[in-house]
């Protein structure tokens, strides 16, 4: 069994934290994993992407091949669409519907209609949800929660345990908030 | 005892070096190499073992300090991005001539596709240039294991060893099995052999002959390396058959069972290295009948390549970077033998390889199901909101609007983003330190105003000597040292000159009244623009230092303080 996931968003939105949580869960589950990250100049408010590959067999390429991703998990709707060529026929797009407007020519209507035309898509208004629940810094974990039912190769329980691990150093309050964020996300993923 | 850790390629190298018993790592930050040194700096093992790990001013000072540590009998590592090799080159190439005492490993992180760089240069050429062993891992696990191997190789051959990685390996994470033992720091007596270390022509000529004579031996080591491998498909066993690759100890798989006789059709061959090997394996080439050679060490093992080619009908060379291996394979097999790769268009001539272009080269073209919807626009990086460089460019643009002949020579760092809208404020960005010296050259040619914009860390890396040239020539330039108190682009490492810039400029001979410090904030715009105007009008060297802490390091400090409170 394998899962190829494309994580995307805008630099600073926390996609690498999602990768860290999934990575921790994968290692604990004894799965093979490769995760290609983006560092350096591209992080400064530009488009960022990280390919995450999980498998019970050996993984060779650090990069996700075209047409092979099972999930595109994105903190930003246009950034989800940018990586569509990597998605396989029955793959899922799980994305925030809240546009990150740091460019003048953002094609809001085109993004909306393109997402609406997708067959396997889960969108959630992450800005609103994270604000309503007073957890703006956990928007990424809400998104992970929304994907929990689709990831498959890891159970929600395994992901929860890794949320504990990853945030443990920041104190129990932060751990609890992120577990709650994960649960809220799960509701939207159903 | 072993343990499993989820590590970036960079971090695997750091673990490997620490477990090999290094006494020091010397480096200047540069994407994608930075995380090697960062990891060592933050590790408990470096504190326990007293590993030296503060940042160097530039790659040359780093290389020389590491050579000194090697001379004194300890193992040392130098890390840099590919263009850093140009800065370190004088020391690097001559370290091949002196040789080493304690093991010395130079890690060069190349950036094909230029994710964060100015060019696509391939550091393997430097290894060949210096005639020293060069290693190239394919996976994070290999990167870890190669470090112990590299230090042993360095000490055994008494040569520095170059380890070359690319962005994809440096910044990709995988589970790595590493030792759980606490390593001992390796320490030998300091070297005393002056004939080896004093590169006077008489000594250098002798060393040059010895190094050149050693090359066939180094080639053999490349073929006997534990990371070298020839894989062939699992054919049904054919008895009494002399396979094309038989007799090579490194053969894995069902060697010697090539179903061939005099009239047989030879299989296609692939020679791959580094991350290129991973993409080849991703495409199941063995199942498709290809024979595969994995090269992980240079100089290229010519004899092994020749023999491998003899058993194949053609060779496809798969390598990330420039066609370093492909050119050499061509010259080894010679004549009309078909060698395919980047030079023949079977793989893209430039840019990073990926599983898809390699797939296409082995006849497995993927057609994506979904296209990027029409209307999706790029989202380029930008200077952070609140960044002091923004105020510097706003001020410069305002003043320079009155000087249509002016040019702004900029440099390498976050502030290079001043090239993009909304600022469009800079005219050049070439290499570390070139802002000051290019402004000087332009001013010497009569261009006015010639303005240099350089960051604090870039100034101490390679700007100071250029400023001295300008002072000695009384060049008519205005230098802006945009000081954010850190090496920001690479994630906020210490900057070598923090709190020393006025003193450095005065000591280099800039006149006191023309070293001006301002705080780049909107509310100070009137003062800043007035000072810029005054210094543009001064016929000589002026330095303006806008100083305000980087927003990223400031935010990080606040977070840390918040957690501790």
CSV table of C-alpha atoms in Angstrom, one decimal, chain A residues 10 20 23-24 27 33-42 44-47 53 59-67 76 78-79 81-82 84-91 100-103 105-107 110-111 114 118 137 169-170, chain B residues 4 6 8 31 35 115-116 138-140 168-169 171-175 275 278-279 281-282 352-356 366 368-384 413-414 416-417 488-491 552 559 563:
chain,number,residue,atom,x,y,z
A,10,UNK,CA,1.9,29.9,0.8
A,20,UNK,CA,6.1,16.7,10.5
A,23,UNK,CA,6.1,11.9,9.2
A,24,UNK,CA,6.2,11.1,12.9
A,27,UNK,CA,7.8,6.3,11.4
A,33,UNK,CA,8.5,7.7,4.1
A,34,UNK,CA,10.1,10.3,1.8
A,35,UNK,CA,9.3,14.0,2.2
A,36,UNK,CA,10.7,16.6,-0.1
A,37,UNK,CA,10.6,20.1,1.4
A,38,UNK,CA,11.1,23.6,0.1
A,39,UNK,CA,13.5,25.8,2.0
A,40,UNK,CA,15.2,29.1,1.3
A,41,UNK,CA,14.0,32.0,-0.9
A,42,UNK,CA,10.8,30.4,-1.9
A,44,UNK,CA,9.1,34.3,1.7
A,45,UNK,CA,5.4,34.5,1.0
A,46,UNK,CA,5.7,32.6,-2.3
A,47,UNK,CA,4.2,29.3,-3.4
A,53,UNK,CA,5.3,9.6,0.1
A,59,UNK,CA,10.3,4.3,-1.9
A,60,UNK,CA,12.8,5.4,-4.4
A,61,UNK,CA,12.0,8.8,-5.7
A,62,UNK,CA,11.9,11.7,-3.2
A,63,UNK,CA,9.5,13.5,-5.6
A,64,UNK,CA,6.0,12.5,-6.3
A,65,UNK,CA,5.6,11.5,-10.0
A,66,UNK,CA,3.0,13.1,-12.2
A,67,UNK,CA,-0.5,11.6,-12.0
A,76,UNK,CA,-4.8,27.7,0.0
A,78,UNK,CA,-5.1,28.4,-5.8
A,79,UNK,CA,-2.1,26.5,-4.5
A,81,UNK,CA,-4.9,23.8,-8.2
A,82,UNK,CA,-1.3,24.5,-9.1
A,84,UNK,CA,-3.3,19.1,-10.1
A,85,UNK,CA,-1.1,17.4,-12.7
A,86,UNK,CA,0.3,15.3,-9.8
A,87,UNK,CA,-3.1,14.0,-8.9
A,88,UNK,CA,-4.2,10.6,-10.1
A,89,UNK,CA,-7.7,10.0,-11.5
A,90,UNK,CA,-9.4,9.1,-8.3
A,91,UNK,CA,-7.3,11.3,-6.1
A,100,UNK,CA,-4.4,34.2,0.6
A,101,UNK,CA,-4.4,37.5,-1.2
A,102,UNK,CA,-0.8,38.7,-1.4
A,103,UNK,CA,-0.8,39.3,-5.2
A,105,UNK,CA,-4.0,39.5,-9.9
A,106,UNK,CA,-5.5,36.7,-7.8
A,107,UNK,CA,-8.1,34.9,-10.0
A,110,UNK,CA,-11.5,31.0,-11.7
A,111,UNK,CA,-10.2,29.3,-8.6
A,114,UNK,CA,-12.2,25.1,-11.0
A,118,UNK,CA,-13.6,18.6,-9.3
A,137,UNK,CA,-2.3,29.1,14.6
A,169,UNK,CA,7.7,20.5,23.8
A,170,UNK,CA,5.3,23.5,23.6
B,4,UNK,CA,15.9,5.3,13.6
B,6,UNK,CA,13.5,11.0,10.5
B,8,UNK,CA,16.7,15.5,6.0
B,31,UNK,CA,20.7,27.0,0.7
B,35,UNK,CA,20.8,22.6,7.8
B,115,UNK,CA,15.6,27.0,-6.4
B,116,UNK,CA,17.6,29.5,-4.4
B,138,UNK,CA,21.6,8.7,-3.5
B,139,UNK,CA,19.6,8.4,-0.3
B,140,UNK,CA,19.6,9.8,3.2
B,168,UNK,CA,16.4,17.2,-3.5
B,169,UNK,CA,18.5,15.0,-1.2
B,171,UNK,CA,15.9,18.9,1.7
B,172,UNK,CA,14.1,15.6,1.6
B,173,UNK,CA,13.4,13.7,4.8
B,174,UNK,CA,13.4,9.9,5.3
B,175,UNK,CA,13.8,7.4,8.1
B,275,UNK,CA,19.3,11.2,-7.0
B,278,UNK,CA,16.3,7.0,-7.4
B,279,UNK,CA,14.3,8.1,-10.4
B,281,UNK,CA,14.6,2.7,-9.8
B,282,UNK,CA,11.2,4.4,-9.5
B,352,UNK,CA,16.7,19.1,-11.8
B,353,UNK,CA,15.7,15.6,-12.9
B,354,UNK,CA,12.4,14.1,-11.8
B,355,UNK,CA,10.8,10.7,-12.0
B,356,UNK,CA,8.8,11.8,-15.0
B,366,UNK,CA,3.3,9.7,-18.0
B,368,UNK,CA,-1.2,13.7,-16.3
B,369,UNK,CA,-5.0,13.2,-15.9
B,370,UNK,CA,-5.6,16.8,-14.7
B,371,UNK,CA,-4.1,20.0,-16.1
B,372,UNK,CA,-3.4,23.2,-14.2
B,373,UNK,CA,-6.7,25.1,-14.7
B,374,UNK,CA,-6.5,28.1,-16.9
B,375,UNK,CA,-5.9,31.4,-15.1
B,376,UNK,CA,-3.7,30.2,-12.3
B,377,UNK,CA,-1.0,32.8,-11.8
B,378,UNK,CA,2.5,32.5,-10.2
B,379,UNK,CA,3.0,33.7,-6.6
B,380,UNK,CA,6.6,35.0,-6.3
B,381,UNK,CA,8.3,35.4,-3.0
B,382,UNK,CA,8.4,38.8,-1.4
B,383,UNK,CA,10.1,40.7,1.4
B,384,UNK,CA,8.2,40.2,4.7
B,413,UNK,CA,20.3,38.0,0.3
B,414,UNK,CA,16.7,38.7,1.0
B,416,UNK,CA,17.7,40.8,-3.8
B,417,UNK,CA,13.8,40.6,-3.8
B,488,UNK,CA,18.2,36.3,7.2
B,489,UNK,CA,17.8,34.5,3.8
B,490,UNK,CA,19.0,31.2,5.1
B,491,UNK,CA,16.9,31.3,8.3
B,552,UNK,CA,11.7,36.8,11.4
B,559,UNK,CA,8.0,33.3,20.7
B,563,UNK,CA,7.3,30.2,26.1
